XYZ file of C-alpha atoms in Angstrom:
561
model
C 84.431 18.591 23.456
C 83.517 19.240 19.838
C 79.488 19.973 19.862
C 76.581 20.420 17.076
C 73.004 21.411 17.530
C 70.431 20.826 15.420
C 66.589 20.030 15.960
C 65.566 17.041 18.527
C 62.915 15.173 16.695
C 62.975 11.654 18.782
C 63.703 11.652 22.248
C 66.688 9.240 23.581
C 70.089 9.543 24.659
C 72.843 7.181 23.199
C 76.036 6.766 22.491
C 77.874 4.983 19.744
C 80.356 5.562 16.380
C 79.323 6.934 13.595
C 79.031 5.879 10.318
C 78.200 8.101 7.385
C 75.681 7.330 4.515
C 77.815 7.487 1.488
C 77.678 10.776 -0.776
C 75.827 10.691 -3.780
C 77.782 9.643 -6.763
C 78.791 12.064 -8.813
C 77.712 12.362 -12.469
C 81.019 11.264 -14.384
C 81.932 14.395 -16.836
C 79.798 14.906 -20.103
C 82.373 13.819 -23.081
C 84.565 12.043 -20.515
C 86.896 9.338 -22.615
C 88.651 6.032 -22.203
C 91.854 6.709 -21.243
C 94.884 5.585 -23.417
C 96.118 2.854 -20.816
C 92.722 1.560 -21.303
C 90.949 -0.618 -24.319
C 87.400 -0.927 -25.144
C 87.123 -4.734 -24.462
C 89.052 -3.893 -20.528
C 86.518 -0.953 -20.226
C 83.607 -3.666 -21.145
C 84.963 -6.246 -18.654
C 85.241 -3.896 -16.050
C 81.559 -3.032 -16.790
C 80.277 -6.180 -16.462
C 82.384 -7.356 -13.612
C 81.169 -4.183 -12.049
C 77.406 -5.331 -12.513
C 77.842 -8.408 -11.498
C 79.217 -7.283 -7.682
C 76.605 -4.773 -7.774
C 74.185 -7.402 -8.481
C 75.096 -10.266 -5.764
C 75.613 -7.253 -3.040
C 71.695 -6.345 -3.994
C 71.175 -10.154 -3.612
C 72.650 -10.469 -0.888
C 70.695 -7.254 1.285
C 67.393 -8.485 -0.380
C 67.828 -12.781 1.000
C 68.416 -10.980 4.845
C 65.229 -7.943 4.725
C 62.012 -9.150 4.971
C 58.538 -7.445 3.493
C 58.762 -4.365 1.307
C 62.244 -4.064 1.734
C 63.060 -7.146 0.123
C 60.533 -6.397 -2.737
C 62.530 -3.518 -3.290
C 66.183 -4.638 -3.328
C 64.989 -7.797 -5.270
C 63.445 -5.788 -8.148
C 67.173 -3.490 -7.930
C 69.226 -6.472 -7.846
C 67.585 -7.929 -11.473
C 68.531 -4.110 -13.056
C 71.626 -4.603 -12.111
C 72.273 -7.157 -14.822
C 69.687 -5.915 -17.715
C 70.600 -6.898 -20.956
C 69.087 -3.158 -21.693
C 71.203 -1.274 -19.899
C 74.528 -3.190 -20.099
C 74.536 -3.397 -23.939
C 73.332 0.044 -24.322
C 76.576 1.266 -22.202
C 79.344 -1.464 -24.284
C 77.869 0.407 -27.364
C 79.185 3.475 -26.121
C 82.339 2.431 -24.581
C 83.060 0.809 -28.234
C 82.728 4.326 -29.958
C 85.198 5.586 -26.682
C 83.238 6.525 -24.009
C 84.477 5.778 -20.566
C 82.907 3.017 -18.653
C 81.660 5.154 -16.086
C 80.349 7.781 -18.378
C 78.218 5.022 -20.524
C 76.663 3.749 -17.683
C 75.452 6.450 -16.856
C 74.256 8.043 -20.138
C 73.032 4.632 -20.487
C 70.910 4.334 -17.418
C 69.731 7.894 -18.049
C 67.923 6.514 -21.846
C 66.377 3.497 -20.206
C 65.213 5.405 -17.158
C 63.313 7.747 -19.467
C 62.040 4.683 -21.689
C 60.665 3.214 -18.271
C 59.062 6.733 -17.411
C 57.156 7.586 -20.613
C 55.976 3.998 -20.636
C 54.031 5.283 -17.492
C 52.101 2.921 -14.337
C 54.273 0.300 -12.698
C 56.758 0.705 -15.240
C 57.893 4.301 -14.943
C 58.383 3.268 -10.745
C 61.158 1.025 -11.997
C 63.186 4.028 -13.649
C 64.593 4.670 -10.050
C 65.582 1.374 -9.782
C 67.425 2.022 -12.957
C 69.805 5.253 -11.493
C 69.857 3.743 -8.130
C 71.775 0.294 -10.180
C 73.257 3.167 -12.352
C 74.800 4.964 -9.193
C 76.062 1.879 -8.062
C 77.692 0.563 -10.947
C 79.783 3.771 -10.992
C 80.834 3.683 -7.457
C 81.958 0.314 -8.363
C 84.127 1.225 -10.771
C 85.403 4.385 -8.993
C 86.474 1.972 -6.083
C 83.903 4.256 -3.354
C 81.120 3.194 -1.249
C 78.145 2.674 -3.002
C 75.251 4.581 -1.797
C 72.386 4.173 0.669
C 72.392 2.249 4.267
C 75.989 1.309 4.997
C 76.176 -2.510 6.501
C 78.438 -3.185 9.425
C 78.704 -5.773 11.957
C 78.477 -3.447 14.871
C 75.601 -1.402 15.924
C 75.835 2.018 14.954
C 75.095 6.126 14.694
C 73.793 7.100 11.557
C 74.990 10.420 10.128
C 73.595 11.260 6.489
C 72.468 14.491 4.704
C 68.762 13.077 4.763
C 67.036 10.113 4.189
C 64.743 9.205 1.503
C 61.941 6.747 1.567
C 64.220 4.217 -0.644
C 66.914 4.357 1.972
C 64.829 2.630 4.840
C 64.155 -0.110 3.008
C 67.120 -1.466 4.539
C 67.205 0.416 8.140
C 68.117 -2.107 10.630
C 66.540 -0.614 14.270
C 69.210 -3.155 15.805
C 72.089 -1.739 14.122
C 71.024 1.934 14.122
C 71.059 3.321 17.125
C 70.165 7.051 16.296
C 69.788 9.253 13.619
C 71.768 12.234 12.809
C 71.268 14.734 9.666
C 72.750 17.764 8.735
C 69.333 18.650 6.247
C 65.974 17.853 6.304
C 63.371 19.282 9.153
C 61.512 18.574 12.476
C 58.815 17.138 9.674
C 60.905 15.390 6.929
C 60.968 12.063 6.496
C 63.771 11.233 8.695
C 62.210 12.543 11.642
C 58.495 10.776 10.966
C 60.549 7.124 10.352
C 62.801 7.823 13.539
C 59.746 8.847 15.437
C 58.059 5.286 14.170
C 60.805 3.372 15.186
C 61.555 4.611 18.600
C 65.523 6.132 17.638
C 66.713 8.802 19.196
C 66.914 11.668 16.140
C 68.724 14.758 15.232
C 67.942 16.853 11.931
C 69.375 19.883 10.492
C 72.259 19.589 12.552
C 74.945 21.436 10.427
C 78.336 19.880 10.251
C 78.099 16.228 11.787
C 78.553 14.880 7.771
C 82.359 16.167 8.276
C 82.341 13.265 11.194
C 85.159 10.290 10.405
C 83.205 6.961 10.761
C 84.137 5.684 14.248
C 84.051 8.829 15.712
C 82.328 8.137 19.505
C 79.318 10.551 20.234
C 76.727 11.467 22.158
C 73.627 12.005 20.874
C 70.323 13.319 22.569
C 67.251 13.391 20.661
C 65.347 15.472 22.730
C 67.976 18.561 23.003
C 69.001 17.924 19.659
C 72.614 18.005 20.252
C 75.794 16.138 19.502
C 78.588 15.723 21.177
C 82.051 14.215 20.069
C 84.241 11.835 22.726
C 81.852 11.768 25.276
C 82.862 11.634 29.186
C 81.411 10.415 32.467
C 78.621 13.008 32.672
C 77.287 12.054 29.111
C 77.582 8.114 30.054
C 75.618 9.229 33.238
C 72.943 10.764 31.097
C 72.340 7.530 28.913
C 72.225 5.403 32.193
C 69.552 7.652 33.530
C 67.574 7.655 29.841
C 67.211 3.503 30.500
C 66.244 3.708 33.669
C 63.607 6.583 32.259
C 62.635 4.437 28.965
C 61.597 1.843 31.209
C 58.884 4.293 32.615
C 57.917 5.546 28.822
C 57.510 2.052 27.727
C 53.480 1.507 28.685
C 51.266 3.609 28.430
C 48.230 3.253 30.738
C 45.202 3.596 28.081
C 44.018 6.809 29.185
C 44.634 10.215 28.234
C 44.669 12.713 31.103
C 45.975 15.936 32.948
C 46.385 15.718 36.438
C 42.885 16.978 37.255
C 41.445 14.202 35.437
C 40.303 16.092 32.087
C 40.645 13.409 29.305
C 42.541 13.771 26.657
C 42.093 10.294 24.123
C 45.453 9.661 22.730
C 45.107 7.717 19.632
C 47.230 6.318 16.914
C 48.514 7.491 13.508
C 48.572 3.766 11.631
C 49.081 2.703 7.552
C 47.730 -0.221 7.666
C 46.223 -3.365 9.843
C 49.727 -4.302 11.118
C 50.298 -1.070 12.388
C 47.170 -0.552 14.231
C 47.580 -4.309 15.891
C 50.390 -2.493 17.083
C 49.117 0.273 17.930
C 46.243 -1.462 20.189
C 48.868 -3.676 22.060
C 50.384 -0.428 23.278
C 47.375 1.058 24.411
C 46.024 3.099 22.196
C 42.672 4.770 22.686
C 41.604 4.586 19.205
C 42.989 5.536 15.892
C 42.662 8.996 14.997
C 44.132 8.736 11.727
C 44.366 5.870 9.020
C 46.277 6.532 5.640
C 44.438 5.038 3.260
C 47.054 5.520 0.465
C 48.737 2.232 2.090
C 46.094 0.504 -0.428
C 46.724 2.241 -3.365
C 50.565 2.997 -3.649
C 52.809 0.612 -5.712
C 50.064 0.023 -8.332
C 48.981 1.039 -10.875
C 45.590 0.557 -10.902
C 43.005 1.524 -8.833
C 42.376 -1.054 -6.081
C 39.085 -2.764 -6.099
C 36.128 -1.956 -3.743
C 36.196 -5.252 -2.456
C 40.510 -5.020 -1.943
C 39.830 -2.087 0.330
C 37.082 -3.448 1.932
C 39.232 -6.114 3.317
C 41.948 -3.516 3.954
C 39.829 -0.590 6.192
C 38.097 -4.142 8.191
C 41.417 -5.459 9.298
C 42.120 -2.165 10.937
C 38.768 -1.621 12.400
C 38.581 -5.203 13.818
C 41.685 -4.591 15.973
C 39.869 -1.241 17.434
C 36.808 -2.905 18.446
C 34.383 -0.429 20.087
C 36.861 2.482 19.487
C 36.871 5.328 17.042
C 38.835 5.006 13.993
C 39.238 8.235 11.904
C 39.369 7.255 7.972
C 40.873 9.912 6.002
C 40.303 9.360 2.412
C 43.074 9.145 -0.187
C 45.606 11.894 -0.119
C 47.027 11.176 -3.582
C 49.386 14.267 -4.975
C 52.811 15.999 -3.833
C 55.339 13.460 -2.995
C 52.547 10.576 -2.757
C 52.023 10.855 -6.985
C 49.572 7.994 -8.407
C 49.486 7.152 -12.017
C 46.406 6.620 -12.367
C 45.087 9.895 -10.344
C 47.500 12.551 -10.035
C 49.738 15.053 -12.998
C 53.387 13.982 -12.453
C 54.021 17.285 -14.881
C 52.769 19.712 -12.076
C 55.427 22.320 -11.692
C 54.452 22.852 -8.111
C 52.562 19.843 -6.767
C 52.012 20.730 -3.295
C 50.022 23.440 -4.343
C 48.113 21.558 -7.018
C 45.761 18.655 -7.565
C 45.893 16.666 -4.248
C 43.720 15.299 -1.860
C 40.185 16.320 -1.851
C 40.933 17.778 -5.030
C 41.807 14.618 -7.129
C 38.312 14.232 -7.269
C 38.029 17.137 -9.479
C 40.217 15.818 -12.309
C 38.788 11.918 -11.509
C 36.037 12.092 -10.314
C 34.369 8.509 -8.900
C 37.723 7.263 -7.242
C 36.534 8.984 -4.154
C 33.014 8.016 -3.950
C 33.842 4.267 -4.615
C 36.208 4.401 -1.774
C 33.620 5.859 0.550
C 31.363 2.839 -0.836
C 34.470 0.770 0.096
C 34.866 2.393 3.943
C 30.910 2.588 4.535
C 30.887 -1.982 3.536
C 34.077 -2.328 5.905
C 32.121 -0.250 8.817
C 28.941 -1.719 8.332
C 29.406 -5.225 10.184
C 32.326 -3.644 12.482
C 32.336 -2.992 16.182
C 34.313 0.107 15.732
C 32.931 3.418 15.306
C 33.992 5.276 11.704
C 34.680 8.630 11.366
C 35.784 9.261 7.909
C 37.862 13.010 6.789
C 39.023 14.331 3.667
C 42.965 15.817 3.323
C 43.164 19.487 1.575
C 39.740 20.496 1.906
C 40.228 24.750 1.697
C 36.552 25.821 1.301
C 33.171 25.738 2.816
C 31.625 23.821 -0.231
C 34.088 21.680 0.012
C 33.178 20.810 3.098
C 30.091 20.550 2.676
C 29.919 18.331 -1.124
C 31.975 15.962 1.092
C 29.449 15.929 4.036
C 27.049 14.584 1.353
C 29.032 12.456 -0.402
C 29.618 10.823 3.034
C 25.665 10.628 3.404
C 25.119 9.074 0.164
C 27.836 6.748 1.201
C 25.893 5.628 4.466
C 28.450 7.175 6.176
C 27.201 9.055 9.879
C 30.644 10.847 10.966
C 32.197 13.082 8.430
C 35.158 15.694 9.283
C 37.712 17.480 6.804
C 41.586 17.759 7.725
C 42.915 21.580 8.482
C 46.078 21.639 7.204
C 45.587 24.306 4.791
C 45.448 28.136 6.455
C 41.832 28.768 5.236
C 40.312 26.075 6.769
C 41.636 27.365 10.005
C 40.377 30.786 9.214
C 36.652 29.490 8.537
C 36.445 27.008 10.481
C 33.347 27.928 12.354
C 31.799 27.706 9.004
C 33.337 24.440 7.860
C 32.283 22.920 11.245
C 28.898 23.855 10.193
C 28.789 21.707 7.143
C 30.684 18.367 9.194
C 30.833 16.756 12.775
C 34.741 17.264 13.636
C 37.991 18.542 12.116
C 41.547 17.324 12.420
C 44.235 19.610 12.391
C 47.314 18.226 10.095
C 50.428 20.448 11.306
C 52.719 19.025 9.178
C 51.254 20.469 6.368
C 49.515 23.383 8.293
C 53.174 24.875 8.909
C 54.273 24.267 5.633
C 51.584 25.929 4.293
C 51.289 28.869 6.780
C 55.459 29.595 6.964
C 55.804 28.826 3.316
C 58.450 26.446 4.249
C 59.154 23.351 2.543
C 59.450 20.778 4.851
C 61.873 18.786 3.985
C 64.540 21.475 3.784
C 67.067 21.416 6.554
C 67.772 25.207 6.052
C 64.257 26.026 6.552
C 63.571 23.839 9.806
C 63.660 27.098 12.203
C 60.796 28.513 10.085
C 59.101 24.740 9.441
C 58.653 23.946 13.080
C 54.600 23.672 14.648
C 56.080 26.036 17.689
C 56.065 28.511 15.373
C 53.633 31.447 16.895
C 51.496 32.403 13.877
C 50.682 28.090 13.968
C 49.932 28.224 16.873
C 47.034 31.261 16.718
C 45.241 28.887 13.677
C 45.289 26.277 15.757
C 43.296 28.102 18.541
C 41.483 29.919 15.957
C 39.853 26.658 14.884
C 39.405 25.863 18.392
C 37.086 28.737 18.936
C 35.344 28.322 15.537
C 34.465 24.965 17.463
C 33.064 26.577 20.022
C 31.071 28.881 17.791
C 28.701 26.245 17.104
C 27.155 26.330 19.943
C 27.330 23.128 20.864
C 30.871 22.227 20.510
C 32.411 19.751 17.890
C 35.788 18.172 18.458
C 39.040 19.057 17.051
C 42.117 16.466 17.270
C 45.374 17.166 16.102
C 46.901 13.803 13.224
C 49.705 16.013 12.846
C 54.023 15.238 13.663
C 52.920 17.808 16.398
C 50.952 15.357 18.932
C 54.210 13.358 19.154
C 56.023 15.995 20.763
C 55.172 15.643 24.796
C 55.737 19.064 25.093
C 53.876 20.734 22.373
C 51.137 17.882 23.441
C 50.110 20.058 26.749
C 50.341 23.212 24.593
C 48.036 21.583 22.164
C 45.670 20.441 25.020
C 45.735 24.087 26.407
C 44.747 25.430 23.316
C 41.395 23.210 23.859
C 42.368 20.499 21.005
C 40.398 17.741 21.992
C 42.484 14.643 20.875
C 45.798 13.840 20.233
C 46.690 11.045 17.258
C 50.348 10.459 16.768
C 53.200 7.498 15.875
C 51.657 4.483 18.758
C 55.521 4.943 20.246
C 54.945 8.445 21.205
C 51.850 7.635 23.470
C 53.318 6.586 26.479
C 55.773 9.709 26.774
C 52.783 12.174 25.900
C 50.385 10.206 28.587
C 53.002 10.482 31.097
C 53.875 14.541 30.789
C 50.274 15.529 29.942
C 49.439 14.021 33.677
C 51.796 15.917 35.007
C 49.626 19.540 34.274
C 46.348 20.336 35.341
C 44.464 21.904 32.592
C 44.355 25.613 34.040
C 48.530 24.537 33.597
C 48.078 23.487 30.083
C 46.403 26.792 29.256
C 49.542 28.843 30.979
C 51.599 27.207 29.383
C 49.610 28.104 25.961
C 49.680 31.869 26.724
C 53.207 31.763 26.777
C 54.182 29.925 23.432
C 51.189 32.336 21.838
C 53.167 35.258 23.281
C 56.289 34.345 22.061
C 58.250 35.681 19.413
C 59.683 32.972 17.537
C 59.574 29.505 17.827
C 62.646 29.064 19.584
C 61.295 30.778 22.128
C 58.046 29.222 22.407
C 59.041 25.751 22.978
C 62.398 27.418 25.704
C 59.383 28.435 27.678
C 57.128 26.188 27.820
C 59.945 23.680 28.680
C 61.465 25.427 31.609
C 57.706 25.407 33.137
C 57.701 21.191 32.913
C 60.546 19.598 35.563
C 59.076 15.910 34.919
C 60.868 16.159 31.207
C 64.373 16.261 32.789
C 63.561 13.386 34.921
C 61.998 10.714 31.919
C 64.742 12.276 29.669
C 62.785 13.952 27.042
């Protein structure tokens, strides 16, 4: 049996054929000519046929998704045919360029148009080298990129996935996902997390898999296996019987001893924390407010968010619901806040610190949280992302008074906040840890790169000791302040009871991750919990962190995880 490992990122056990996300399409080679079999005007009709099949297959994905995913194949299907692009590309093909070669030169001037024009315009340039890609793969006679379609369900193998690419992610056609890139934090792994699929990343190799291949795939191990026998269908019979146990979640976070842990909900939006309630959740202990303000490009008004933040805290009634205020920046750019030009924007002007270079977009959309809360039954804590210093802290404490706002907190995800955190929990009422950013941060690993996952993972030790550093600097106050964890790292059951050990005192995480964390977290007493911490502290690597604390926890061989 042919096997790969990789990094278990969604817990499940399946198996299925694979099918393989196309490869990128290739630039076609700078100078590249008609060939001497071939005239202009057959070049040109190929062209246009070629837009014109690229078009209707855009049509056709956009009339069967529904919501943003239709938006966004709608808006790709009408680039397909732009008068703009195709004429620009028969110009060249007249002087003797090859089809292929002026589409793409073509789509590469009116992409950078669309850019320098700026706001909602320069978002449509990667509509224009998605239709651009397409077009080529057309005329090359190869699969055009992103999700492929298919009548039967199936296992989907890719290099990564982008944002763009679920747009069209069927849940009842994919039945896992498998990468040989990306990281236990990258994209893939959040979306697979969100939609309940068992997931693989950075598993090296599976993108030489032939589609139809049979495998087994379990999320939790983070393995693969080709041709799968008895023992492996055994395993998936005993993950259904299992999933029907992780399905509800009881509505209350405990260890066996009976010291509560609240597990809340990570949510974008008022449809996600409806969601979120019916499965229990004990709260929300983080609400990404950039749901409001991405895919304009204009600032939304006071009154737009107002509605927003209140259709979220209606559905928590009597609950906390932690706000955190707009983390514009990195790989969530706004044109009307952040630099695009940055040459590192991770490390730049994001966050908290938007508010340097804009000042007044934050305080209106504390004005906008502090109208929603006022007349709601929930209870509002609101948190800024990226805070690094003590002022910091502290000008955003009062900004949240001026605001009428009684609850303020900062995020930790950056390594300095951890290290002063007794001090920055003297200047606000809670902090959230944000691992997902805390590891990048602390490893120096980006987080979306596959060959970095080993050194991007939460388990990692040195992670770890800032998390329980800002646990103590909790403590230090004297009377203690609570820390919860928003991070990728609360979904994990098992890191969940190291967390817990550490003293975190609330868990926030994807609303399909809450039953499987309830269920192992009351499985350990707390004196367990903080075992179980002393040995992924102690460890050496990551690796060996998460080995340990795993072969101390029988109950996740018996709910599969």
């Amino acid at each position: 049996m042919q096997n790969f490992s990789g990094v278990g990122v969604s817990p499940g056990r399946i198996i299925g054929s694979v099918r393989q996300m196309p490869k990128p399409v290739s630039e076609p080679a700078v100078g590249e000519r008609l060939s001497s079999s071939t005239t202009a005007d057959e070049a040109t009709a190929s062209l246009r046929a070629a837009s014109k099949v690229v078009q209707a297959e855009l049509q056709g994905r956009a009339a069967a998704a529904t919501g943003a995913g239709r938006a966004v194949l709608e808006a790709t299907a009408l680039m397909a045919a732009d008068p703009m692009l195709i004429k620009a590309a028969v110009k060249l093909i007249t002087s003797g360029t090859s089809a292929e070669r002026a589409i793409w030169e073509s789509g590469a001037s009116v992409a950078e148009m669309l850019h320098n024009l700026g706001g909602y315009m320069a978002d449509r340039a990667t509509d224009v080298l998605d239709v651009r890609a397409r077009i080529v793969a057309e005329l090359r006679g190869v699969p055009a990129p992103g999700i492929p379609q298919s009548t039967e369900p199936f296992i989907l193998i890719a290099e990564d996935l982008a944002p763009a690419d679920t747009a069209t992610l069927d849940p009842a056609k994919v039945l896992a996902l498998v990468t040989s890139g990306g990281g236990p934090q990258s994209h893939t792994a959040i979306i697979a997390r969100a939609l309940g699929l068992p997931a693989v990343v950075a598993a090296p190799g599976v993108d030489e898999l032939v589609d139809g291949t049979e495998v087994y795939v379990d999320g939790a191990a983070g393995t693969v296996s080709v041709d799968p026998a008895a023992d492996e269908q055994a395993l998936v019979a005993a993950w259904l019987l299992a999933a029907e146990t992780l399905a509800v979640f009881d509505g209350t976070g405990s260890t066996a001893d009976g010291h509560l842990v609240p597990l809340l909900a990570n949510v974008g939006g008022a449809v996600d924390a409806v969601k979120a309630a019916e499965l229990g959740a004990q709260g929300v202990g983080l609400l990404r407010t950039e749901f409001c303000f991405l895919e304009r490009d204009t600032e939304p008004t006071i009154d737009e968010q107002v509605v927003a933040y209140r259709g979220v805290f209606d559905a928590f009634p009597g609950k906390k619901v932690v706000v955190r205020t707009l983390d514009a920046g990195a790989d969530k750019p706004l044109p009307f806040l952040t630099d695009s030009t940055e040459p590192n924007p991770s490390l730049g002007v994001r966050g908290y610190r938007t508010d340097l270079t804009t000042p007044g977009v934050l305080k209106r959309q504390l004005t906008a949280i502090a109208t929603a809360a006022a007349d709601s039954p929930a209870e509002v804590w609101v948190m800024a992302p990226m805070i690094a210093t003590v002022d910091e802290a502290s000008d955003f404490a009062a900004m949240c008074r001026v605001a009428g706002l009684k609850i303020p907190g900062v995020m930790v995800e950056v390594p300095s906040a951890a290290l002063l955190a007794d001090r920055i929990l003297g200047e606000v009422d809670f902090v959230s840890l944000g691992t997902n950013d805390l590891t990048q941060y602390t490893m120096a690993a980006d987080r979306q790169l596959g060959t970095l996952a080993a050194l991007n993972s939460p388990w990692q030790p040195a992670v770890l000791h800032l998390i329980r550093l800002t646990v103590a600097g909790s403590i230090a106050q004297g009377k203690r302040k609570p820390v919860g964890v928003c991070g990728e790292a609360a979904a994990d059951p098992v890191l969940a009871v190291v967390l817990v050990g550490l003293g975190v005192s609330s868990l926030s995480m994807t609303a399909r991750s809450l039953s499987a964390v309830g269920a192992v977290l009351k499985s350990v007493t707390l004196d367990e919990a903080k075992r179980l911490a002393e040995l992924a502290l102690s460890a050496r690597n990551a690796d060996e962190a998460r080995t340990r604390v795993r072969a101390e926890l029988p109950i996740l061989e018996q709910l599969g995880l």
